[in-house]
Amino acid sequence: HETEFIDSVRSTLQCLSPIFDRNPRYAFVAKGLMEPERFIQFRVAWIDDVGVVRMNRGYRIQYSSSIGPYEGSLHFGHHVNSGVIKALGFNSVFSNALTGFDVGAAVGGSDINPFDKSEAEIQRFCQSYMTELAKYIGPDHDQPTQGMGVGEREIGYLFGQYKRITARSSSNGKPFLAGAGSFFQAPGYGIVHFAKEMLNDKGDTLQGKRCLILGAGKVARSVAQKLLEYGAIPLTFSDESGHLYEPDGIDDGKLATISKIKNERGAHLGRYIIASTTAQFNDPASILDIPCDLCFPCHKMKDIDDAAANKLADNGCMGVIEGGHNTVTPSARKVLKKRGLMYGPHTLTMTGSAIVHALGKKGTDEQLAAEISRIYSDVKLTAEEFNARGDLFAGSNIAGFLRVANVMITHGAV
């Protein structure tokens, strides 16, 4: 069981093997890092709109506080279980360490599906979830952030309940559970900034690149928005109902229409067809049959498997930049490397949220881009140092691990 966690640990430790060869002491640190500091699971009882008591599982894994207070995303979805939470928590150790800021690693969530619930039901669920979670989080201790199925509205409901039951809801003027009014596009913008750095490294730009986007959530739409600013051409979005394809690209006006539809809880992309005379829905049958230059999977975990990676390569795709956690399977990574495609790993690309929170509410997109350029250079140099030139997955895991491991060694056996 917990295959997601096992896959994450196995693929990460394979990247770290050159470190163990140079200094075997680090192998014992890695062994300790495989076990989280604290794993909290609890029952979340809430009442639906017809008065029936419903039950879900709530989670919060406080994985590592070696370099700073816990911080990490919350995820709501029927796919969420203990294995997924542990995998995401393990990955966030390396991702948060890469930022260079004093940020620990934590992840949480619940197995509720937020997309088939009313607004009132989500509010009641969030209040019940926070009533228990509030015992374990707080300013300067554990900072939850937005994730899959958890957007501004959910964070607002969670903060409202936290504020109701605790006396302290901020630290040094920095709001706890920053959500409403903050730079919520940071994860999506960060992904595109990394894609820009990767292309710059090859003497290319995003200008005119035709881009497949898998997903239609807030991150996918932020990716499309930033791609448009860089002159790229977003072609697609997808959700549970299928995918839409605009052969001439999705412009600002079309993106605004899609955002208006998707901001309504439970709404599907199929409604967009009514508003467009050029869009194709589920045509071709597979979204991966559409020729593209770059692919941004921002939807489900394990969206890109071996067959998908090969299909993208056959259709002339230059690279895959992850816009979600573990969207590319370990075996698909090997296919991408073998076929010569660029690969932007989630460990590297999903650092935007942690960067912006560290910068504070005055953080700007320009500062985010500057920090990402710095991180990309660090990861690239680390990969070269450990004989993995161009392998950003190995470079990001090694750089993140070394920062955490060196601090863990000073803490002794704790």
Short mmCIF file of C-alpha atoms in Angstrom, two decimals:
data_model
loop_
_atom_site.label_atom_id
_atom_site.label_comp_id
_atom_site.label_asym_id
_atom_site.label_seq_id
_atom_site.Cartn_x
_atom_site.Cartn_y
_atom_site.Cartn_z
CA HIS A 1 0.00 0.00 0.00
CA GLU A 2 0.95 3.72 -0.08
CA THR A 3 2.42 3.28 -3.56
CA GLU A 4 2.60 7.07 -4.09
CA PHE A 5 4.89 7.45 -1.07
CA ILE A 6 7.05 4.49 -2.07
CA ASP A 7 7.43 5.87 -5.62
CA SER A 8 8.47 9.29 -4.28
CA VAL A 9 11.02 7.86 -1.86
CA ARG A 10 12.48 5.45 -4.42
CA SER A 11 12.88 8.02 -7.21
CA THR A 12 14.35 10.60 -4.81
CA LEU A 13 16.86 8.26 -3.20
CA GLN A 14 18.05 7.15 -6.65
CA CYS A 15 18.94 10.80 -7.32
CA LEU A 16 20.75 11.06 -3.96
CA SER A 17 22.98 8.01 -4.44
CA PRO A 18 26.00 10.11 -5.65
CA ILE A 19 25.91 11.96 -2.30
CA PHE A 20 25.93 8.67 -0.38
CA ASP A 21 28.92 7.50 -2.41
CA ARG A 22 30.89 10.61 -1.44
CA ASN A 23 29.81 10.68 2.20
CA PRO A 24 28.00 7.59 3.58
CA ARG A 25 26.93 9.58 6.63
CA TYR A 26 24.24 11.23 4.52
CA ALA A 27 22.60 7.83 3.91
CA PHE A 28 21.69 7.64 7.60
CA VAL A 29 20.26 11.16 7.46
CA ALA A 30 18.14 10.15 4.45
CA LYS A 31 16.89 7.13 6.39
CA GLY A 32 15.69 9.43 9.18
CA LEU A 33 14.09 11.77 6.65
CA MET A 34 11.90 8.96 5.37
CA GLU A 35 9.94 9.14 8.63
CA PRO A 36 7.86 12.31 9.23
CA GLU A 37 8.11 14.18 12.52
CA ARG A 38 4.36 14.00 13.06
CA PHE A 39 1.40 12.54 11.19
CA ILE A 40 -2.08 13.58 12.30
CA GLN A 41 -5.25 11.86 11.06
CA PHE A 42 -8.70 12.70 12.37
CA ARG A 43 -12.41 12.35 11.71
CA VAL A 44 -14.27 15.29 10.15
CA ALA A 45 -18.02 15.16 10.78
CA TRP A 46 -20.29 17.69 9.06
CA ILE A 47 -23.94 18.07 8.05
CA ASP A 48 -24.99 18.32 4.39
CA ASP A 49 -27.81 20.45 2.96
CA VAL A 50 -30.50 17.85 3.67
CA GLY A 51 -29.48 17.35 7.30
CA VAL A 52 -27.54 14.08 6.91
CA VAL A 53 -24.35 13.66 8.95
CA ARG A 54 -21.41 13.07 6.61
CA MET A 55 -17.96 11.78 7.53
CA ASN A 56 -14.54 12.33 6.00
CA ARG A 57 -10.92 11.82 6.99
CA GLY A 58 -8.73 14.82 7.70
CA TYR A 59 -4.93 14.81 7.54
CA ARG A 60 -1.95 16.99 8.41
CA ILE A 61 1.58 15.69 8.13
CA GLN A 62 4.24 17.88 9.73
CA TYR A 63 7.16 16.36 7.92
CA SER A 64 10.21 18.45 8.77
CA SER A 65 10.91 21.58 10.81
CA SER A 66 14.71 21.35 10.51
CA ILE A 67 15.15 24.65 8.70
CA GLY A 68 12.04 26.52 9.83
CA PRO A 69 8.38 26.37 10.89
CA TYR A 70 6.13 23.92 9.07
CA GLU A 71 4.51 25.24 5.91
CA GLY A 72 2.65 23.51 3.11
CA SER A 73 -0.48 23.06 1.08
CA LEU A 74 -3.91 21.64 1.86
CA HIS A 75 -5.59 19.35 -0.69
CA PHE A 76 -9.25 18.38 -0.90
CA GLY A 77 -10.21 15.53 -3.25
CA HIS A 78 -11.46 11.97 -3.37
CA HIS A 79 -7.93 10.86 -4.32
CA VAL A 80 -6.46 12.09 -1.02
CA ASN A 81 -5.33 9.32 1.34
CA SER A 82 -2.48 8.70 3.77
CA GLY A 83 -0.12 7.57 0.98
CA VAL A 84 -0.73 10.70 -1.11
CA ILE A 85 -0.28 12.97 1.92
CA LYS A 86 2.99 11.27 2.89
CA ALA A 87 4.29 11.48 -0.69
CA LEU A 88 3.46 15.17 -0.99
CA GLY A 89 4.95 15.85 2.45
CA PHE A 90 8.18 14.06 1.56
CA ASN A 91 8.47 15.98 -1.73
CA SER A 92 7.79 19.32 -0.04
CA VAL A 93 10.86 18.85 2.19
CA PHE A 94 13.09 19.23 -0.86
CA SER A 95 10.90 21.75 -2.68
CA ASN A 96 10.67 24.16 0.28
CA ALA A 97 14.38 23.78 1.07
CA LEU A 98 15.24 24.82 -2.50
CA THR A 99 13.78 28.28 -1.95
CA GLY A 100 16.67 29.23 0.34
CA PHE A 101 14.23 30.59 2.90
CA ASP A 102 13.73 29.20 6.41
CA VAL A 103 10.70 27.08 5.56
CA GLY A 104 9.81 23.66 6.94
CA ALA A 105 7.64 21.07 5.22
CA ALA A 106 4.02 20.07 5.89
CA VAL A 107 1.01 18.94 3.86
CA GLY A 108 -2.61 18.29 4.76
CA GLY A 109 -6.07 17.82 3.39
CA SER A 110 -9.10 15.59 3.30
CA ASP A 111 -10.76 12.98 1.09
CA ILE A 112 -13.83 15.17 0.45
CA ASN A 113 -14.68 16.05 -3.17
CA PRO A 114 -15.26 19.83 -3.08
CA PHE A 115 -16.60 20.07 -6.63
CA ASP A 116 -19.95 18.34 -6.09
CA LYS A 117 -20.80 20.21 -2.86
CA SER A 118 -22.75 23.43 -2.38
CA GLU A 119 -21.05 26.54 -1.03
CA ALA A 120 -22.84 26.10 2.31
CA GLU A 121 -21.66 22.48 2.58
CA ILE A 122 -18.06 23.46 1.89
CA GLN A 123 -18.26 26.17 4.54
CA ARG A 124 -19.60 23.72 7.13
CA PHE A 125 -16.97 21.15 6.19
CA CYS A 126 -14.12 23.68 6.42
CA GLN A 127 -15.33 24.82 9.83
CA SER A 128 -15.45 21.24 11.12
CA TYR A 129 -12.04 20.45 9.60
CA MET A 130 -10.44 23.54 11.16
CA THR A 131 -11.99 22.89 14.57
CA GLU A 132 -9.73 19.85 14.89
CA LEU A 133 -6.78 21.11 12.81
CA ALA A 134 -6.48 24.29 14.90
CA LYS A 135 -5.01 22.21 17.75
CA TYR A 136 -1.90 21.53 15.69
CA ILE A 137 -1.26 24.67 13.58
CA GLY A 138 -0.72 28.37 14.17
CA PRO A 139 1.46 31.41 13.41
CA ASP A 140 5.21 30.62 13.68
CA HIS A 141 4.35 26.92 13.98
CA ASP A 142 2.50 25.55 10.94
CA GLN A 143 1.20 27.61 8.00
CA PRO A 144 -1.29 25.86 5.65
CA THR A 145 -1.49 27.21 2.09
CA GLN A 146 -3.66 26.67 -1.00
CA GLY A 147 -3.51 23.38 -2.90
CA MET A 148 -5.60 21.04 -5.06
CA GLY A 149 -9.28 21.76 -4.40
CA VAL A 150 -8.39 24.45 -1.86
CA GLY A 151 -8.63 27.98 -3.20
CA GLU A 152 -9.27 31.45 -1.82
CA ARG A 153 -12.81 30.67 -0.66
CA GLU A 154 -11.82 27.51 1.21
CA ILE A 155 -8.87 29.29 2.85
CA GLY A 156 -11.24 32.10 3.83
CA TYR A 157 -13.64 29.68 5.54
CA LEU A 158 -10.76 27.94 7.30
CA PHE A 159 -9.30 31.22 8.55
CA GLY A 160 -12.69 32.43 9.72
CA GLN A 161 -13.11 29.34 11.90
CA TYR A 162 -9.51 29.53 13.14
CA LYS A 163 -10.02 33.17 14.13
CA ARG A 164 -13.23 32.25 15.93
CA ILE A 165 -11.67 29.58 18.16
CA THR A 166 -8.17 30.99 18.80
CA ALA A 167 -6.96 34.30 20.19
CA ARG A 168 -3.89 34.77 17.97
CA SER A 169 -4.28 34.89 14.20
CA SER A 170 -1.20 36.81 13.00
CA SER A 171 2.52 37.17 13.69
CA ASN A 172 4.51 40.39 13.35
CA GLY A 173 1.76 41.82 11.17
CA LYS A 174 1.92 38.81 8.84
CA PRO A 175 -1.55 37.25 8.50
CA PHE A 176 -1.94 33.58 9.29
CA LEU A 177 -3.52 31.46 6.54
CA ALA A 178 -2.86 34.12 3.90
CA GLY A 179 -5.42 33.55 1.18
CA ALA A 180 -7.89 36.23 0.20
CA GLY A 181 -6.17 39.22 -1.36
CA SER A 182 -2.72 37.59 -1.50
CA PHE A 183 -0.72 36.77 -4.63
CA PHE A 184 -2.73 33.62 -5.38
CA GLN A 185 -1.37 33.31 -8.94
CA ALA A 186 2.14 32.64 -7.56
CA PRO A 187 2.18 28.85 -8.16
CA GLY A 188 1.10 29.23 -11.80
CA TYR A 189 3.36 32.19 -12.51
CA GLY A 190 6.31 30.36 -10.93
CA ILE A 191 5.82 27.37 -13.23
CA VAL A 192 6.02 29.59 -16.33
CA HIS A 193 9.04 31.48 -14.99
CA PHE A 194 10.85 28.14 -14.70
CA ALA A 195 9.84 27.23 -18.25
CA LYS A 196 11.27 30.56 -19.40
CA GLU A 197 14.58 29.87 -17.61
CA MET A 198 14.80 26.39 -19.16
CA LEU A 199 14.26 27.77 -22.67
CA ASN A 200 16.68 30.67 -22.09
CA ASP A 201 19.29 28.07 -21.20
CA LYS A 202 18.87 26.62 -24.69
CA GLY A 203 18.93 30.00 -26.39
CA ASP A 204 15.16 29.98 -26.98
CA THR A 205 12.12 31.88 -25.67
CA LEU A 206 8.44 31.26 -24.97
CA GLN A 207 7.45 33.62 -27.77
CA GLY A 208 5.14 31.80 -30.20
CA LYS A 209 5.34 28.43 -28.40
CA ARG A 210 2.12 26.40 -28.66
CA CYS A 211 1.35 25.04 -25.20
CA LEU A 212 -0.88 22.21 -24.02
CA ILE A 213 -2.33 22.79 -20.56
CA LEU A 214 -3.82 19.79 -18.77
CA GLY A 215 -6.25 20.93 -16.09
CA ALA A 216 -8.46 23.98 -15.64
CA GLY A 217 -8.02 24.91 -11.98
CA LYS A 218 -6.58 28.11 -10.59
CA VAL A 219 -2.98 27.00 -11.26
CA ALA A 220 -3.71 25.99 -14.88
CA ARG A 221 -5.42 29.32 -15.56
CA SER A 222 -2.55 31.25 -13.93
CA VAL A 223 -0.14 29.34 -16.16
CA ALA A 224 -2.16 30.36 -19.23
CA GLN A 225 -2.25 33.98 -18.10
CA LYS A 226 1.52 34.20 -17.67
CA LEU A 227 2.13 32.32 -20.95
CA LEU A 228 0.09 34.96 -22.76
CA GLU A 229 2.23 37.71 -21.18
CA TYR A 230 5.35 35.99 -22.53
CA GLY A 231 3.87 35.69 -26.02
CA ALA A 232 3.17 31.96 -25.90
CA ILE A 233 -0.06 30.40 -27.21
CA PRO A 234 -2.13 28.31 -24.75
CA LEU A 235 -4.18 25.80 -26.74
CA THR A 236 -6.13 23.68 -24.28
CA PHE A 237 -7.71 23.16 -20.88
CA SER A 238 -9.17 19.97 -19.46
CA ASP A 239 -11.28 18.74 -16.55
CA GLU A 240 -13.35 15.67 -15.61
CA SER A 241 -15.81 16.36 -18.43
CA GLY A 242 -13.17 16.37 -21.17
CA HIS A 243 -10.90 18.88 -22.89
CA LEU A 244 -11.40 21.99 -25.00
CA TYR A 245 -9.08 22.96 -27.83
CA GLU A 246 -8.78 26.36 -29.47
CA PRO A 247 -6.79 25.79 -32.71
CA ASP A 248 -5.76 29.47 -32.90
CA GLY A 249 -5.00 29.74 -29.20
CA ILE A 250 -6.75 31.02 -26.08
CA ASP A 251 -6.48 34.81 -25.78
CA ASP A 252 -7.19 37.05 -22.78
CA GLY A 253 -10.90 37.33 -23.57
CA LYS A 254 -11.38 33.59 -23.93
CA LEU A 255 -9.38 32.97 -20.75
CA ALA A 256 -11.63 35.40 -18.85
CA THR A 257 -14.71 33.50 -20.06
CA ILE A 258 -13.21 30.16 -19.00
CA SER A 259 -12.26 31.58 -15.59
CA LYS A 260 -15.79 32.88 -15.08
CA ILE A 261 -17.16 29.39 -15.77
CA LYS A 262 -14.64 27.53 -13.61
CA ASN A 263 -14.97 29.95 -10.68
CA GLU A 264 -18.49 28.59 -10.24
CA ARG A 265 -18.17 25.53 -8.03
CA GLY A 266 -18.70 22.26 -9.92
CA ALA A 267 -18.99 23.90 -13.37
CA HIS A 268 -17.50 22.00 -16.32
CA LEU A 269 -15.56 23.23 -19.34
CA GLY A 270 -18.24 21.98 -21.75
CA ARG A 271 -20.24 25.16 -21.05
CA TYR A 272 -17.54 27.16 -22.85
CA ILE A 273 -18.65 25.73 -26.21
CA ILE A 274 -21.77 27.91 -26.06
CA ALA A 275 -19.59 31.03 -25.85
CA SER A 276 -17.13 30.13 -28.64
CA THR A 277 -17.56 29.45 -32.34
CA THR A 278 -14.01 28.11 -32.80
CA ALA A 279 -13.50 25.79 -29.81
CA GLN A 280 -13.43 22.01 -30.21
CA PHE A 281 -14.58 19.86 -27.31
CA ASN A 282 -13.07 16.36 -26.97
CA ASP A 283 -11.88 16.65 -30.58
CA PRO A 284 -9.41 15.02 -31.13
CA ALA A 285 -10.35 12.22 -28.74
CA SER A 286 -7.10 12.52 -26.77
CA ILE A 287 -5.71 15.89 -25.74
CA LEU A 288 -2.21 14.51 -26.30
CA ASP A 289 -2.92 14.06 -30.02
CA ILE A 290 -2.76 17.86 -30.41
CA PRO A 291 0.68 18.96 -31.72
CA CYS A 292 2.45 21.30 -29.30
CA ASP A 293 5.83 22.72 -28.32
CA LEU A 294 5.41 22.49 -24.55
CA CYS A 295 3.12 20.56 -22.20
CA PHE A 296 2.06 21.80 -18.75
CA PRO A 297 0.27 19.01 -16.82
CA CYS A 298 -1.62 20.81 -14.02
CA HIS A 299 -4.34 18.24 -13.39
CA LYS A 300 -4.17 14.81 -11.76
CA MET A 301 -1.24 12.98 -10.23
CA LYS A 302 0.35 10.50 -12.69
CA ASP A 303 -1.30 12.25 -15.66
CA ILE A 304 1.74 11.67 -17.88
CA ASP A 305 2.71 8.00 -18.09
CA ASP A 306 5.03 6.18 -20.52
CA ALA A 307 2.50 6.13 -23.36
CA ALA A 308 1.68 9.82 -22.91
CA ALA A 309 5.36 10.79 -22.83
CA ASN A 310 6.03 8.86 -26.03
CA LYS A 311 3.00 10.39 -27.73
CA LEU A 312 4.14 13.91 -26.82
CA ALA A 313 7.62 13.18 -28.18
CA ASP A 314 6.18 11.73 -31.40
CA ASN A 315 4.12 14.90 -31.89
CA GLY A 316 7.17 17.15 -31.67
CA CYS A 317 6.85 18.37 -28.09
CA MET A 318 10.05 20.01 -26.77
CA GLY A 319 9.42 19.58 -23.06
CA VAL A 320 7.11 18.81 -20.15
CA ILE A 321 6.95 21.25 -17.23
CA GLU A 322 5.02 19.93 -14.25
CA GLY A 323 2.28 22.24 -13.01
CA GLY A 324 1.12 19.86 -10.30
CA HIS A 325 2.49 17.41 -7.79
CA ASN A 326 3.75 14.10 -9.24
CA THR A 327 1.93 14.58 -12.55
CA VAL A 328 4.69 12.65 -14.37
CA THR A 329 5.26 9.02 -13.36
CA PRO A 330 8.81 7.80 -12.53
CA SER A 331 8.91 5.62 -15.66
CA ALA A 332 7.68 8.53 -17.81
CA ARG A 333 10.62 10.62 -16.56
CA LYS A 334 12.96 8.00 -18.02
CA VAL A 335 11.08 8.16 -21.35
CA LEU A 336 11.37 11.96 -21.46
CA LYS A 337 15.10 11.73 -20.77
CA LYS A 338 15.59 9.00 -23.38
CA ARG A 339 13.64 10.93 -26.04
CA GLY A 340 15.55 14.15 -25.31
CA LEU A 341 12.65 16.26 -24.01
CA MET A 342 13.14 19.00 -21.43
CA TYR A 343 11.65 18.11 -18.06
CA GLY A 344 10.73 20.61 -15.35
CA PRO A 345 10.17 18.56 -12.15
CA HIS A 346 7.52 19.52 -9.60
CA THR A 347 10.21 19.71 -6.89
CA LEU A 348 11.54 22.72 -8.76
CA THR A 349 8.49 24.24 -10.44
CA MET A 350 6.09 24.17 -7.46
CA THR A 351 8.18 26.47 -5.25
CA GLY A 352 6.25 29.66 -6.16
CA SER A 353 3.86 29.57 -3.22
CA ALA A 354 6.62 29.15 -0.60
CA ILE A 355 8.69 31.92 -2.21
CA VAL A 356 5.84 34.45 -2.20
CA HIS A 357 4.85 33.64 1.38
CA ALA A 358 8.46 34.18 2.47
CA LEU A 359 8.58 37.51 0.60
CA GLY A 360 5.42 38.67 2.39
CA LYS A 361 2.32 40.45 1.16
CA LYS A 362 4.44 43.04 -0.69
CA GLY A 363 6.00 40.34 -2.86
CA THR A 364 5.75 41.03 -6.59
CA ASP A 365 5.96 38.97 -9.75
CA GLU A 366 9.32 40.58 -10.53
CA GLN A 367 10.72 39.40 -7.19
CA LEU A 368 9.28 35.94 -7.81
CA ALA A 369 10.98 35.81 -11.23
CA ALA A 370 14.31 36.91 -9.70
CA GLU A 371 14.14 34.25 -6.98
CA ILE A 372 13.27 31.57 -9.53
CA SER A 373 16.22 32.57 -11.71
CA ARG A 374 18.48 32.19 -8.65
CA ILE A 375 17.03 28.79 -7.72
CA TYR A 376 17.30 27.53 -11.30
CA SER A 377 20.99 28.50 -11.42
CA ASP A 378 21.65 26.75 -8.08
CA VAL A 379 19.93 23.55 -9.23
CA LYS A 380 21.73 23.57 -12.58
CA LEU A 381 25.14 23.95 -10.90
CA THR A 382 24.33 21.22 -8.36
CA ALA A 383 23.38 18.80 -11.14
CA GLU A 384 26.68 19.50 -12.91
CA GLU A 385 28.65 19.02 -9.68
CA PHE A 386 27.17 15.54 -9.18
CA ASN A 387 27.67 14.41 -12.81
CA ALA A 388 24.03 14.84 -13.80
CA ARG A 389 24.34 17.75 -16.23
CA GLY A 390 20.92 18.93 -17.42
CA ASP A 391 19.00 16.65 -15.03
CA LEU A 392 16.91 19.15 -13.09
CA PHE A 393 15.09 16.40 -11.17
CA ALA A 394 18.35 15.10 -9.74
CA GLY A 395 19.74 18.60 -9.21
CA SER A 396 16.69 19.85 -7.32
CA ASN A 397 16.52 16.79 -5.06
CA ILE A 398 20.25 16.90 -4.30
CA ALA A 399 20.27 20.66 -3.58
CA GLY A 400 17.19 20.45 -1.37
CA PHE A 401 18.45 17.38 0.49
CA LEU A 402 21.88 18.85 1.24
CA ARG A 403 20.35 21.97 2.77
CA VAL A 404 18.05 19.96 5.05
CA ALA A 405 20.57 17.19 5.83
CA ASN A 406 23.35 19.56 6.88
CA VAL A 407 21.02 21.15 9.44
CA MET A 408 19.69 17.77 10.62
CA ILE A 409 23.24 16.61 11.35
CA THR A 410 23.76 19.57 13.71
CA HIS A 411 20.56 18.65 15.60
CA GLY A 412 21.81 15.19 16.53
CA ALA A 413 19.52 12.18 17.07
CA VAL A 414 16.09 13.88 17.24
#
